[in-house]
């Protein structure tokens, strides 16, 4: 039987192309399950999962919780804001206390890059990174590629542009790793101040002219400006950012071809994309969210098979 090459999901950087295909094929089966009237399978009745979130989340948190419930796992939810972390408890102590209650897997979102990698070296549980600072967001990249595969029939050879705040984006880095592994052509587009130096070393090209980037691509993945990670201004005003790097319907309709619009959420409507673009037939934003549940079911199921 096929299995993943890893026992944690810490980042796309640690996966290979076969891992991604296995996750997608497993997600295909779970997507069929969650579209049935009874959206549940008994696969993980013997597994307990802790969802520990040290940072805000809507989609990722609910999607993991639903994925775990649809697999019949037992779950506990931990929110740092209401926990003894506030009294000074360390991350390792916090997680080891949770694990002593017979927890098998930890899904963690943390503001510090590498928090999941650190944890995986110090605790006895399978760790799933649900976003670690500006580092990686592997399940987001998996659901993004899965959604491209669903919409366009495959990822290899497709032209994908990631637009916006590349510098602070874990979604951008994980997407670059995932798309490159699958043979897509990747461009990043945004203000020079929000493009990391030497990003070309990851096999991507840089374009600062949005119209050129959109005319080149099959898919545009529009990112949010991550003000919460900025301690200085990277562009003069939001209005000027939107004028240069925002997508509106007039721009979309004036392109040489019909492109697919993606966004990981949360959207700042009117900043990176206007509402009529977000809600247009070219947008697959809600398909991405729907696919997130099947992808997370696949990831949890495949990792759980390694601890059974
Ligand atoms: N895409 C994403 O990670 O959204 P949340 O921050 O709401 O989980």
PDB file of C-alpha atoms in Angstrom, residues 10 50-55 78-80 83-100 106-125 127-129 131-133:
ATOM      1  CA  UNK A  10       5.681  20.367   8.565  1.00  0.00           C
ATOM      2  CA  UNK A  50      -5.584  18.141  19.378  1.00  0.00           C
ATOM      3  CA  UNK A  51      -6.077  21.320  17.363  1.00  0.00           C
ATOM      4  CA  UNK A  52      -3.888  23.946  18.993  1.00  0.00           C
ATOM      5  CA  UNK A  53      -4.154  27.461  17.626  1.00  0.00           C
ATOM      6  CA  UNK A  54      -1.880  30.253  18.845  1.00  0.00           C
ATOM      7  CA  UNK A  55      -3.052  32.565  16.022  1.00  0.00           C
ATOM      8  CA  UNK A  78      -7.051  24.460  22.322  1.00  0.00           C
ATOM      9  CA  UNK A  79      -6.968  28.220  21.945  1.00  0.00           C
ATOM     10  CA  UNK A  80      -3.873  29.961  23.359  1.00  0.00           C
ATOM     11  CA  UNK A  83      -4.975  28.745  28.101  1.00  0.00           C
ATOM     12  CA  UNK A  84      -2.180  28.555  30.679  1.00  0.00           C
ATOM     13  CA  UNK A  85       0.243  29.798  27.978  1.00  0.00           C
ATOM     14  CA  UNK A  86      -0.944  33.173  29.286  1.00  0.00           C
ATOM     15  CA  UNK A  87       0.555  32.196  32.679  1.00  0.00           C
ATOM     16  CA  UNK A  88       3.983  31.514  31.128  1.00  0.00           C
ATOM     17  CA  UNK A  89       3.804  27.793  30.251  1.00  0.00           C
ATOM     18  CA  UNK A  90       6.221  26.838  27.435  1.00  0.00           C
ATOM     19  CA  UNK A  91       5.144  25.337  24.102  1.00  0.00           C
ATOM     20  CA  UNK A  92       6.777  21.955  24.866  1.00  0.00           C
ATOM     21  CA  UNK A  93       5.216  21.757  28.352  1.00  0.00           C
ATOM     22  CA  UNK A  94       1.818  22.761  26.968  1.00  0.00           C
ATOM     23  CA  UNK A  95       1.913  20.107  24.240  1.00  0.00           C
ATOM     24  CA  UNK A  96       3.371  17.376  26.476  1.00  0.00           C
ATOM     25  CA  UNK A  97       0.542  17.977  28.958  1.00  0.00           C
ATOM     26  CA  UNK A  98      -1.997  17.660  26.148  1.00  0.00           C
ATOM     27  CA  UNK A  99      -0.276  14.496  24.871  1.00  0.00           C
ATOM     28  CA  UNK A 100      -0.312  12.872  28.317  1.00  0.00           C
ATOM     29  CA  UNK A 106      -1.351  17.716  16.943  1.00  0.00           C
ATOM     30  CA  UNK A 107      -2.560  20.239  14.380  1.00  0.00           C
ATOM     31  CA  UNK A 108      -0.864  23.524  15.221  1.00  0.00           C
ATOM     32  CA  UNK A 109      -1.008  27.122  14.010  1.00  0.00           C
ATOM     33  CA  UNK A 110       1.689  29.316  15.523  1.00  0.00           C
ATOM     34  CA  UNK A 111       2.985  32.837  14.792  1.00  0.00           C
ATOM     35  CA  UNK A 112       6.645  31.739  14.915  1.00  0.00           C
ATOM     36  CA  UNK A 113       8.258  30.282  11.764  1.00  0.00           C
ATOM     37  CA  UNK A 114       9.537  26.753  12.461  1.00  0.00           C
ATOM     38  CA  UNK A 115       7.363  26.185  15.556  1.00  0.00           C
ATOM     39  CA  UNK A 116       6.056  22.870  14.169  1.00  0.00           C
ATOM     40  CA  UNK A 117       9.548  21.681  13.213  1.00  0.00           C
ATOM     41  CA  UNK A 118      10.763  22.486  16.738  1.00  0.00           C
ATOM     42  CA  UNK A 119       7.818  20.676  18.307  1.00  0.00           C
ATOM     43  CA  UNK A 120       8.275  17.564  16.144  1.00  0.00           C
ATOM     44  CA  UNK A 121      11.774  17.143  17.614  1.00  0.00           C
ATOM     45  CA  UNK A 122      10.599  17.334  21.225  1.00  0.00           C
ATOM     46  CA  UNK A 123       7.253  15.537  21.499  1.00  0.00           C
ATOM     47  CA  UNK A 124       5.950  12.062  20.634  1.00  0.00           C
ATOM     48  CA  UNK A 125       3.050  12.823  18.298  1.00  0.00           C
ATOM     49  CA  UNK A 127       2.551  17.181  13.955  1.00  0.00           C
ATOM     50  CA  UNK A 128       0.561  18.944  11.238  1.00  0.00           C
ATOM     51  CA  UNK A 129       1.554  22.535  10.487  1.00  0.00           C
ATOM     52  CA  UNK A 131       0.515  27.759   9.338  1.00  0.00           C
ATOM     53  CA  UNK A 132       3.718  28.883  11.096  1.00  0.00           C
ATOM     54  CA  UNK A 133       4.284  32.628  10.858  1.00  0.00           C
TER      55      UNK A 133
END
